Amino acid sequence: MAQNAFDNAMAQLEKAANIMNLDTSIHTMLKQPERVLTVAIPITMDNGETQVFTGFRSQYNNTLGPYKGGIRYHWNVSLDEVKALSFWMTIKCATVNIPMGGGKGGIIVNPKELSEGELERLSRGFVQKIWRNIGSDKDIPAPDVYTTPQIMGWMRNEYESLVGHSDPGVITGKPIEDGGSEGRSFSTAQGGVYCVTALAKKQNLTPENTTIAIQGFGNAGSHMAKILHGLGYKIVAISDSKGGVYNKDGMDPHVAEKIKKEAGVLGVYCVGSVCTPSELVTEGHCKIITNEELLELEVDILVPAALENVITKENAANIKAKAIVELANGPTTPEADEILFEKGITIVPDVLANAGGVTVSYFEWDQNVKDEHWAEEDVLQKLETIMVEAFDAVWNKKEEYGVSMRTAAFVQALERIAEKIKV
Ligand code: NAD
């Protein structure tokens, strides 16, 4: 990672704290996580050899409720990244006003290199190391980059074997048949879509005249592309770790997904026929683009939905989008934030734009502890209410203080946390 995500997070905290005159003792308290676990996870690989993986769990703050946040499997995971993500979870839960604190976990691993059995042993091994510190009333993990409902199912099962009783609320993002919530699989994207719709209303945009580029075609990005396409928005560019495709006329993300499944790379329908990147021309309506080029396209809305620190002081001046909706966590560095603010580009920040995931995770936990199962339409209705209320509250704070939506969201969240600490 080019830039230290935790330094970025602390710069954002500093900025909001100064603007709102946050109590110094609360500010100081929020400069580090309450607890960090670093664990070694020895796994017997399929070839019989032992390999030791490093895992982290950062429990940042639980003022508003149990620590809550995903577990990431990625070769670039670091303690600073996990700490930053757990801080952002603290702010995120407070921004959307749900009774949860902030946590995050990660394992340094390339999951694509592991067999299913190795992945299961690694996931169970992680829980064996952290189980005393998690639980439905303590710390509730969930999926994140390269972790899946299946992995959450293994983790829940391992936790329950260790504690000796059922506790489905210990983890969210589980498969539906294992206590998961309807709508959880696409809730991050759905929450982002509610933000796009709310933003479009403020900026007088209609779906047909709004072009969108999405970086990252995983859980968050691919669902976002499909839902927005269904609402009539024009998805002109998408990408994954291998690169991207662009179609000036707009594309059907379902087709891109189908091509990716068949050909292993994203593709588009181009002049009536299917084109994969290897067949695309580099000029004209359809073309292959790099991830860097995608970020600098002339579009109405840019959606970073992959990893952090992709919009930096090096490329911020070249961003031509009118607005950015951050589905990824931490895609914009503080320096880039300043440049984009000066350029008048509205950023719907990660702590708001991708909060749909944790909100439905909270619904899942709520259903588990009450032994209920809600219909998808009920889940989505509740999600919409929370997201629209949070969007409007942040928008009003932005107007009140004359700051970016990110700083406004931080101010809103910090006010809620500070109020609870004082009680
Ligand atoms: P995912 O693993 O499902 O997908 C990640 C996508 O990013 C993949 O398409 C991958 O090919 C792509 N990618 C990886 N490296 C890339 C690179 N260098 N350039 C461009 N694309 C690259 O992960 P996800 O769950 O969709 O998470 C994506 C982002 O959204 C992360 O920042 C995550 O923290 C955030 N997020 C996810 C959720 C959720 O519920 N899944 C919730 C909140 C925030």
Short mmCIF file of C-alpha atoms and ligand atoms in Angstrom, two decimals:
data_model
loop_
_atom_site.label_atom_id
_atom_site.label_comp_id
_atom_site.label_asym_id
_atom_site.label_seq_id
_atom_site.Cartn_x
_atom_site.Cartn_y
_atom_site.Cartn_z
CA MET A 1 0.00 0.00 0.00
CA ALA A 2 1.46 3.27 -1.08
CA GLN A 3 0.16 5.32 1.80
CA ASN A 4 -0.47 4.44 5.43
CA ALA A 5 -4.24 4.07 5.76
CA PHE A 6 -4.14 4.66 9.52
CA ASP A 7 -2.33 8.00 9.05
CA ASN A 8 -5.03 8.94 6.56
CA ALA A 9 -7.76 7.97 9.01
CA MET A 10 -6.16 10.02 11.77
CA ALA A 11 -5.84 13.04 9.47
CA GLN A 12 -9.58 12.79 8.79
CA LEU A 13 -10.30 12.55 12.52
CA GLU A 14 -8.10 15.57 13.23
CA LYS A 15 -9.88 17.67 10.64
CA ALA A 16 -13.39 16.91 11.90
CA ALA A 17 -12.32 17.23 15.57
CA ASN A 18 -10.95 20.72 14.93
CA ILE A 19 -14.01 21.88 13.05
CA MET A 20 -16.45 20.76 15.75
CA ASN A 21 -14.19 21.48 18.76
CA LEU A 22 -14.30 17.88 19.88
CA ASP A 23 -13.52 17.40 23.58
CA THR A 24 -9.74 16.87 23.77
CA SER A 25 -9.96 13.78 25.97
CA ILE A 26 -12.40 12.10 23.56
CA HIS A 27 -10.19 13.03 20.61
CA THR A 28 -7.14 11.55 22.38
CA MET A 29 -9.07 8.38 23.24
CA LEU A 30 -10.05 7.94 19.59
CA LYS A 31 -6.46 8.03 18.34
CA GLN A 32 -5.89 4.32 18.96
CA PRO A 33 -7.89 1.10 19.05
CA GLU A 34 -9.04 -0.20 22.44
CA ARG A 35 -7.54 -3.63 21.71
CA VAL A 36 -5.54 -5.23 18.90
CA LEU A 37 -4.95 -8.95 18.55
CA THR A 38 -2.13 -10.29 16.37
CA VAL A 39 -2.20 -14.05 16.01
CA ALA A 40 -0.15 -16.76 14.33
CA ILE A 41 -2.31 -19.39 12.62
CA PRO A 42 -0.47 -22.64 11.79
CA ILE A 43 -2.18 -24.64 9.04
CA THR A 44 -1.42 -28.08 7.66
CA MET A 45 -1.39 -27.58 3.90
CA ASP A 46 -2.66 -30.24 1.49
CA ASN A 47 0.94 -31.37 0.84
CA GLY A 48 1.40 -32.12 4.56
CA GLU A 49 3.65 -29.13 5.25
CA THR A 50 2.86 -26.56 7.94
CA GLN A 51 2.48 -22.93 6.99
CA VAL A 52 1.94 -20.14 9.54
CA PHE A 53 -0.32 -17.23 8.58
CA THR A 54 -0.61 -13.92 10.44
CA GLY A 55 -4.05 -12.64 11.43
CA PHE A 56 -5.24 -9.42 13.07
CA ARG A 57 -8.36 -8.23 14.84
CA SER A 58 -8.62 -4.58 15.81
CA GLN A 59 -11.34 -3.62 18.28
CA TYR A 60 -11.39 0.13 17.89
CA ASN A 61 -14.27 1.49 19.92
CA ASN A 62 -17.45 0.07 21.44
CA THR A 63 -19.12 3.18 22.82
CA LEU A 64 -22.24 2.67 20.71
CA GLY A 65 -22.39 -1.14 20.79
CA PRO A 66 -20.37 -4.33 20.21
CA TYR A 67 -17.34 -4.02 17.90
CA LYS A 68 -18.47 -4.72 14.34
CA GLY A 69 -16.52 -5.19 11.12
CA GLY A 70 -15.39 -7.55 8.42
CA ILE A 71 -12.45 -9.89 8.03
CA ARG A 72 -10.29 -9.38 4.95
CA TYR A 73 -8.12 -12.06 3.29
CA HIS A 74 -5.47 -10.31 1.21
CA TRP A 75 -1.73 -10.50 0.69
CA ASN A 76 -1.39 -6.76 1.47
CA VAL A 77 -3.21 -6.85 4.81
CA SER A 78 -1.25 -5.00 7.51
CA LEU A 79 -1.91 -4.03 11.08
CA ASP A 80 -2.16 -0.35 10.14
CA GLU A 81 -4.69 -1.14 7.44
CA VAL A 82 -6.83 -3.18 9.85
CA LYS A 83 -6.62 -0.42 12.48
CA ALA A 84 -7.71 2.18 9.93
CA LEU A 85 -10.60 0.04 8.74
CA SER A 86 -11.75 -0.55 12.34
CA PHE A 87 -11.67 3.20 12.97
CA TRP A 88 -13.75 3.82 9.84
CA MET A 89 -16.22 1.16 11.06
CA THR A 90 -16.60 3.13 14.31
CA ILE A 91 -17.40 6.28 12.35
CA LYS A 92 -19.58 4.39 9.85
CA CYS A 93 -21.88 2.80 12.43
CA ALA A 94 -22.27 6.15 14.15
CA THR A 95 -22.93 7.92 10.83
CA VAL A 96 -25.88 5.66 10.03
CA ASN A 97 -26.90 5.63 13.71
CA ILE A 98 -26.90 1.90 14.43
CA PRO A 99 -25.98 0.55 17.89
CA MET A 100 -22.64 -0.95 16.89
CA GLY A 101 -19.00 -0.04 17.49
CA GLY A 102 -16.05 -0.47 15.15
CA GLY A 103 -13.80 -3.47 14.57
CA LYS A 104 -11.98 -5.11 11.66
CA GLY A 105 -9.88 -8.18 11.01
CA GLY A 106 -7.60 -9.54 8.37
CA ILE A 107 -5.26 -12.36 7.45
CA ILE A 108 -2.17 -11.95 5.28
CA VAL A 109 -2.93 -14.54 2.61
CA ASN A 110 -3.69 -14.92 -1.07
CA PRO A 111 -6.87 -16.99 -0.80
CA LYS A 112 -6.77 -17.78 -4.52
CA GLU A 113 -3.68 -19.93 -3.87
CA LEU A 114 -5.41 -22.06 -1.21
CA SER A 115 -7.56 -25.14 -1.78
CA GLU A 116 -11.04 -25.16 -0.24
CA GLY A 117 -9.81 -27.41 2.56
CA GLU A 118 -6.86 -25.13 3.34
CA LEU A 119 -9.18 -22.10 3.35
CA GLU A 120 -11.53 -23.84 5.78
CA ARG A 121 -8.65 -24.81 8.11
CA LEU A 122 -7.32 -21.25 7.99
CA SER A 123 -10.74 -19.74 8.79
CA ARG A 124 -11.34 -22.16 11.67
CA GLY A 125 -7.75 -21.65 12.85
CA PHE A 126 -8.28 -17.88 13.05
CA VAL A 127 -11.38 -18.35 15.21
CA GLN A 128 -9.47 -20.76 17.49
CA LYS A 129 -7.10 -17.85 18.19
CA ILE A 130 -9.62 -15.04 18.74
CA TRP A 131 -12.77 -16.75 20.06
CA ARG A 132 -12.43 -15.47 23.63
CA ASN A 133 -12.61 -11.91 22.35
CA ILE A 134 -15.60 -12.23 20.02
CA GLY A 135 -19.31 -13.05 20.55
CA SER A 136 -22.72 -11.59 19.70
CA ASP A 137 -22.48 -9.12 22.60
CA LYS A 138 -18.73 -8.41 22.23
CA ASP A 139 -17.39 -8.32 18.70
CA ILE A 140 -19.20 -9.46 15.56
CA PRO A 141 -17.10 -10.12 12.42
CA ALA A 142 -18.46 -10.19 8.83
CA PRO A 143 -17.16 -10.68 5.25
CA ASP A 144 -14.87 -8.22 3.48
CA VAL A 145 -12.44 -8.46 0.55
CA TYR A 146 -12.08 -12.10 -0.57
CA THR A 147 -14.12 -13.55 2.32
CA THR A 148 -17.49 -15.17 1.65
CA PRO A 149 -20.71 -16.39 3.34
CA GLN A 150 -19.17 -19.90 3.29
CA ILE A 151 -16.18 -18.64 5.29
CA MET A 152 -18.55 -16.92 7.76
CA GLY A 153 -20.44 -20.23 8.10
CA TRP A 154 -17.20 -22.10 8.99
CA MET A 155 -16.26 -19.40 11.49
CA ARG A 156 -19.65 -19.47 13.22
CA ASN A 157 -19.49 -23.27 13.41
CA GLU A 158 -15.98 -23.21 14.89
CA TYR A 159 -16.93 -20.53 17.42
CA GLU A 160 -19.99 -22.45 18.58
CA SER A 161 -17.97 -25.68 19.00
CA LEU A 162 -15.49 -23.79 21.16
CA VAL A 163 -18.03 -22.01 23.41
CA GLY A 164 -20.32 -25.04 23.52
CA HIS A 165 -23.58 -23.27 22.71
CA SER A 166 -25.41 -21.77 19.77
CA ASP A 167 -24.66 -18.07 19.08
CA PRO A 168 -25.69 -17.30 15.49
CA GLY A 169 -25.27 -13.55 16.08
CA VAL A 170 -21.50 -13.97 16.60
CA ILE A 171 -20.93 -13.40 12.91
CA THR A 172 -22.91 -11.83 10.07
CA GLY A 173 -22.90 -12.32 6.33
CA LYS A 174 -23.68 -16.01 6.90
CA PRO A 175 -25.44 -18.11 4.26
CA ILE A 176 -29.24 -17.61 4.51
CA GLU A 177 -29.80 -21.24 5.57
CA ASP A 178 -27.26 -20.73 8.35
CA GLY A 179 -28.96 -17.66 9.91
CA GLY A 180 -28.01 -15.07 7.29
CA SER A 181 -30.26 -12.14 6.36
CA GLU A 182 -32.18 -11.75 3.14
CA GLY A 183 -30.54 -8.99 1.11
CA ARG A 184 -27.14 -9.15 2.88
CA SER A 185 -25.31 -10.38 -0.21
CA PHE A 186 -26.02 -7.15 -2.11
CA SER A 187 -26.68 -4.76 0.80
CA THR A 188 -23.45 -2.77 0.49
CA ALA A 189 -24.25 -2.05 -3.14
CA GLN A 190 -27.93 -1.40 -2.38
CA GLY A 191 -26.97 1.14 0.28
CA GLY A 192 -24.67 2.79 -2.28
CA VAL A 193 -27.53 2.87 -4.76
CA TYR A 194 -29.75 4.68 -2.22
CA CYS A 195 -26.92 7.23 -1.93
CA VAL A 196 -26.67 7.61 -5.72
CA THR A 197 -30.44 8.16 -5.89
CA ALA A 198 -30.35 10.72 -3.07
CA LEU A 199 -27.40 12.50 -4.72
CA ALA A 200 -29.12 12.46 -8.12
CA LYS A 201 -32.11 14.20 -6.52
CA LYS A 202 -29.86 16.92 -5.05
CA GLN A 203 -28.04 17.41 -8.37
CA ASN A 204 -31.09 17.12 -10.65
CA LEU A 205 -29.73 14.07 -12.47
CA THR A 206 -31.99 11.49 -14.09
CA PRO A 207 -30.86 7.88 -14.62
CA GLU A 208 -30.92 8.10 -18.44
CA ASN A 209 -28.59 11.11 -18.49
CA THR A 210 -26.20 9.86 -15.82
CA THR A 211 -23.02 8.02 -16.83
CA ILE A 212 -21.24 5.86 -14.25
CA ALA A 213 -17.80 4.20 -14.07
CA ILE A 214 -17.18 1.52 -11.46
CA GLN A 215 -13.73 0.31 -10.38
CA GLY A 216 -13.86 -3.20 -8.89
CA PHE A 217 -16.29 -5.91 -9.96
CA GLY A 218 -16.51 -7.96 -6.79
CA ASN A 219 -19.33 -8.23 -4.30
CA ALA A 220 -19.80 -4.48 -3.88
CA GLY A 221 -19.01 -3.27 -7.42
CA SER A 222 -20.78 -5.93 -9.47
CA HIS A 223 -24.04 -5.68 -7.52
CA MET A 224 -23.89 -1.89 -7.71
CA ALA A 225 -23.43 -2.06 -11.49
CA LYS A 226 -26.36 -4.45 -11.91
CA ILE A 227 -28.78 -2.55 -9.65
CA LEU A 228 -27.95 0.82 -11.22
CA HIS A 229 -28.28 -0.66 -14.72
CA GLY A 230 -31.70 -2.00 -13.69
CA LEU A 231 -32.71 1.53 -12.65
CA GLY A 232 -31.73 2.87 -16.08
CA TYR A 233 -28.35 4.44 -15.26
CA LYS A 234 -25.71 4.19 -18.00
CA ILE A 235 -22.78 2.05 -16.84
CA VAL A 236 -20.00 3.06 -19.24
CA ALA A 237 -16.98 1.46 -17.58
CA ILE A 238 -16.17 -1.37 -15.19
CA SER A 239 -12.94 -3.04 -14.12
CA ASP A 240 -11.42 -5.70 -11.95
CA SER A 241 -7.86 -6.46 -10.89
CA LYS A 242 -7.00 -7.46 -14.48
CA GLY A 243 -8.16 -4.18 -16.04
CA GLY A 244 -11.33 -2.66 -17.41
CA VAL A 245 -13.67 -2.21 -20.34
CA TYR A 246 -15.37 0.92 -21.58
CA ASN A 247 -18.43 1.34 -23.75
CA LYS A 248 -19.51 4.89 -24.47
CA ASP A 249 -23.08 3.69 -25.14
CA GLY A 250 -23.38 1.93 -21.83
CA MET A 251 -23.22 -1.79 -21.07
CA ASP A 252 -25.18 -4.54 -19.42
CA PRO A 253 -23.17 -5.67 -16.38
CA HIS A 254 -24.93 -9.07 -16.41
CA VAL A 255 -23.32 -9.73 -19.79
CA ALA A 256 -19.93 -8.57 -18.52
CA GLU A 257 -20.28 -10.96 -15.63
CA LYS A 258 -21.26 -13.83 -17.90
CA ILE A 259 -18.25 -13.18 -20.12
CA LYS A 260 -16.00 -13.01 -17.08
CA LYS A 261 -17.29 -16.41 -15.94
CA GLU A 262 -16.72 -17.93 -19.37
CA ALA A 263 -13.56 -16.14 -20.53
CA GLY A 264 -11.98 -15.22 -17.20
CA VAL A 265 -11.92 -11.53 -18.10
CA LEU A 266 -14.56 -8.80 -18.15
CA GLY A 267 -16.12 -8.12 -21.54
CA VAL A 268 -18.79 -5.98 -23.18
CA TYR A 269 -21.27 -6.22 -26.02
CA CYS A 270 -19.76 -4.13 -28.74
CA VAL A 271 -21.60 -3.27 -31.95
CA GLY A 272 -23.91 -6.23 -31.48
CA SER A 273 -21.28 -8.85 -30.76
CA VAL A 274 -19.50 -9.95 -27.63
CA CYS A 275 -16.01 -8.56 -27.17
CA THR A 276 -13.57 -9.58 -24.51
CA PRO A 277 -10.59 -7.32 -23.81
CA SER A 278 -8.30 -9.33 -26.07
CA GLU A 279 -10.61 -8.62 -29.02
CA LEU A 280 -11.36 -4.99 -28.27
CA VAL A 281 -9.89 -2.16 -30.24
CA THR A 282 -8.19 0.60 -28.32
CA GLU A 283 -10.21 3.37 -29.95
CA GLY A 284 -13.89 3.90 -30.65
CA HIS A 285 -16.98 3.15 -28.61
CA CYS A 286 -15.61 0.06 -26.89
CA LYS A 287 -12.13 -0.17 -25.58
CA ILE A 288 -9.93 -1.81 -23.04
CA ILE A 289 -8.91 0.56 -20.31
CA THR A 290 -6.60 0.34 -17.35
CA ASN A 291 -7.77 0.88 -13.80
CA GLU A 292 -5.96 4.21 -13.81
CA GLU A 293 -7.76 5.33 -16.98
CA LEU A 294 -11.13 4.35 -15.55
CA LEU A 295 -10.64 6.75 -12.65
CA GLU A 296 -10.00 9.65 -15.02
CA LEU A 297 -12.96 9.14 -17.36
CA GLU A 298 -15.40 11.94 -18.11
CA VAL A 299 -18.42 10.56 -16.30
CA ASP A 300 -21.11 11.91 -14.00
CA ILE A 301 -20.42 9.49 -11.16
CA LEU A 302 -17.26 7.54 -10.37
CA VAL A 303 -17.59 4.58 -8.00
CA PRO A 304 -14.34 3.21 -6.56
CA ALA A 305 -15.31 -0.28 -5.35
CA ALA A 306 -11.98 -2.09 -5.01
CA LEU A 307 -9.18 -1.12 -2.65
CA GLU A 308 -7.97 1.94 -0.74
CA ASN A 309 -5.69 4.81 -1.84
CA VAL A 310 -6.57 4.74 -5.54
CA ILE A 311 -7.36 8.46 -5.75
CA THR A 312 -4.25 10.31 -4.63
CA LYS A 313 -2.58 13.69 -5.03
CA GLU A 314 -0.99 12.29 -8.20
CA ASN A 315 -4.25 11.71 -10.09
CA ALA A 316 -6.83 13.86 -8.25
CA ALA A 317 -6.35 16.83 -10.57
CA ASN A 318 -7.18 14.55 -13.53
CA ILE A 319 -10.48 13.27 -12.11
CA LYS A 320 -13.28 14.49 -14.36
CA ALA A 321 -16.27 12.89 -12.65
CA LYS A 322 -18.83 15.31 -11.21
CA ALA A 323 -19.30 13.16 -8.14
CA ILE A 324 -17.66 10.19 -6.44
CA VAL A 325 -19.56 7.56 -4.48
CA GLU A 326 -17.06 5.59 -2.39
CA LEU A 327 -18.15 1.97 -2.19
CA ALA A 328 -14.61 0.89 -1.28
CA ASN A 329 -13.15 1.81 2.09
CA GLY A 330 -10.57 4.59 2.03
CA PRO A 331 -10.19 5.00 -1.77
CA THR A 332 -9.34 8.72 -1.50
CA THR A 333 -6.29 10.04 0.36
CA PRO A 334 -6.65 13.22 2.47
CA GLU A 335 -4.49 15.20 -0.01
CA ALA A 336 -6.69 14.09 -2.89
CA ASP A 337 -9.75 15.00 -0.82
CA GLU A 338 -8.54 18.60 -0.61
CA ILE A 339 -7.89 18.80 -4.36
CA LEU A 340 -11.31 17.35 -5.21
CA PHE A 341 -13.07 19.66 -2.75
CA GLU A 342 -11.39 22.66 -4.42
CA LYS A 343 -12.54 21.33 -7.81
CA GLY A 344 -16.13 21.20 -6.52
CA ILE A 345 -16.44 17.42 -6.88
CA THR A 346 -18.94 16.00 -4.40
CA ILE A 347 -17.72 12.88 -2.62
CA VAL A 348 -20.24 10.66 -0.87
CA PRO A 349 -17.72 9.19 1.60
CA ASP A 350 -17.17 5.52 2.33
CA VAL A 351 -18.46 5.82 5.90
CA LEU A 352 -21.84 6.66 4.40
CA ALA A 353 -21.85 5.22 0.87
CA ASN A 354 -20.87 1.65 1.82
CA ALA A 355 -22.70 1.54 5.16
CA GLY A 356 -25.49 -0.60 3.68
CA GLY A 357 -23.40 -3.72 4.38
CA VAL A 358 -22.96 -3.12 8.07
CA THR A 359 -26.54 -1.92 8.39
CA VAL A 360 -27.93 -5.20 7.05
CA SER A 361 -25.32 -7.03 9.14
CA TYR A 362 -26.88 -5.27 12.11
CA PHE A 363 -30.33 -6.41 10.89
CA GLU A 364 -28.97 -9.97 10.61
CA TRP A 365 -27.65 -9.82 14.18
CA ASP A 366 -30.98 -8.35 15.35
CA GLN A 367 -32.91 -11.18 13.64
CA ASN A 368 -30.55 -13.78 15.16
CA VAL A 369 -30.88 -12.48 18.73
CA LYS A 370 -34.68 -12.23 18.36
CA ASP A 371 -34.89 -15.57 16.52
CA GLU A 372 -36.69 -13.93 13.57
CA HIS A 373 -36.33 -14.02 9.80
CA TRP A 374 -37.41 -10.91 7.88
CA ALA A 375 -38.58 -10.87 4.25
CA GLU A 376 -36.25 -9.21 1.72
CA GLU A 377 -38.67 -6.34 1.09
CA ASP A 378 -38.78 -5.55 4.83
CA VAL A 379 -34.98 -5.58 5.00
CA LEU A 380 -34.68 -3.26 2.00
CA GLN A 381 -37.34 -0.90 3.28
CA LYS A 382 -35.59 -0.56 6.64
CA LEU A 383 -32.25 -0.13 4.85
CA GLU A 384 -33.61 2.61 2.61
CA THR A 385 -35.01 4.52 5.59
CA ILE A 386 -31.68 4.41 7.43
CA MET A 387 -29.57 5.30 4.37
CA VAL A 388 -31.78 8.20 3.23
CA GLU A 389 -31.97 9.63 6.76
CA ALA A 390 -28.19 9.36 7.12
CA PHE A 391 -27.58 10.90 3.68
CA ASP A 392 -29.85 13.86 4.45
CA ALA A 393 -28.31 14.38 7.91
CA VAL A 394 -24.79 14.40 6.45
CA TRP A 395 -25.87 16.69 3.60
CA ASN A 396 -27.37 19.15 6.13
CA LYS A 397 -24.19 19.07 8.26
CA LYS A 398 -22.14 19.76 5.13
CA GLU A 399 -24.27 22.84 4.46
CA GLU A 400 -24.15 23.92 8.12
CA TYR A 401 -20.33 23.78 8.37
CA GLY A 402 -19.44 24.49 4.72
CA VAL A 403 -17.28 21.33 4.59
CA SER A 404 -17.07 18.18 2.47
CA MET A 405 -19.56 15.36 3.01
CA ARG A 406 -16.73 13.29 4.54
CA THR A 407 -15.95 15.85 7.21
CA ALA A 408 -19.69 16.34 7.76
CA ALA A 409 -20.17 12.58 8.28
CA PHE A 410 -17.26 12.51 10.75
CA VAL A 411 -18.72 15.47 12.66
CA GLN A 412 -22.14 13.78 12.78
CA ALA A 413 -20.61 10.49 13.98
CA LEU A 414 -18.28 12.08 16.52
CA GLU A 415 -21.16 14.09 18.00
CA ARG A 416 -23.07 10.85 18.59
CA ILE A 417 -20.07 9.07 20.13
CA ALA A 418 -19.14 12.05 22.32
CA GLU A 419 -22.72 12.40 23.56
CA LYS A 420 -22.81 8.72 24.62
CA ILE A 421 -19.40 8.92 26.34
CA LYS A 422 -20.56 11.92 28.38
CA VAL A 423 -23.76 10.21 29.63
P1 NAD B 1 -14.42 -8.48 -3.47
O1 NAD B 1 -13.26 -9.29 -3.06
O2 NAD B 1 -15.71 -9.14 -3.68
O3 NAD B 1 -14.05 -7.67 -4.82
C1 NAD B 1 -12.92 -6.89 -4.97
C2 NAD B 1 -12.86 -6.46 -6.44
O4 NAD B 1 -11.77 -5.56 -6.60
C3 NAD B 1 -12.60 -7.61 -7.40
O5 NAD B 1 -13.35 -7.39 -8.57
C4 NAD B 1 -11.12 -7.48 -7.72
O6 NAD B 1 -10.80 -8.01 -9.00
C5 NAD B 1 -10.99 -5.98 -7.70
N1 NAD B 1 -9.61 -5.54 -7.50
C6 NAD B 1 -8.66 -6.07 -6.69
N2 NAD B 1 -7.52 -5.39 -6.81
C7 NAD B 1 -7.75 -4.40 -7.71
C8 NAD B 1 -6.98 -3.37 -8.26
N3 NAD B 1 -5.70 -3.22 -7.93
N4 NAD B 1 -7.57 -2.54 -9.16
C9 NAD B 1 -8.88 -2.69 -9.50
N5 NAD B 1 -9.65 -3.65 -9.02
C10 NAD B 1 -9.09 -4.49 -8.15
O7 NAD B 1 -14.51 -7.32 -2.37
P2 NAD B 1 -15.77 -6.45 -1.98
O8 NAD B 1 -16.43 -7.10 -0.83
O9 NAD B 1 -16.54 -6.11 -3.21
O10 NAD B 1 -15.04 -5.15 -1.41
C11 NAD B 1 -14.59 -4.09 -2.27
C12 NAD B 1 -14.44 -2.84 -1.43
O11 NAD B 1 -15.68 -2.54 -0.81
C13 NAD B 1 -13.41 -2.95 -0.28
O12 NAD B 1 -12.80 -1.70 -0.09
C14 NAD B 1 -14.27 -3.28 0.91
O13 NAD B 1 -13.67 -2.90 2.13
C15 NAD B 1 -15.49 -2.44 0.59
N6 NAD B 1 -16.69 -2.87 1.31
C16 NAD B 1 -17.23 -4.08 1.09
C17 NAD B 1 -18.36 -4.45 1.81
C18 NAD B 1 -19.06 -5.75 1.57
O14 NAD B 1 -20.10 -5.98 2.22
N7 NAD B 1 -18.60 -6.61 0.69
C19 NAD B 1 -18.88 -3.57 2.76
C20 NAD B 1 -18.30 -2.33 2.94
C21 NAD B 1 -17.19 -1.99 2.20
#
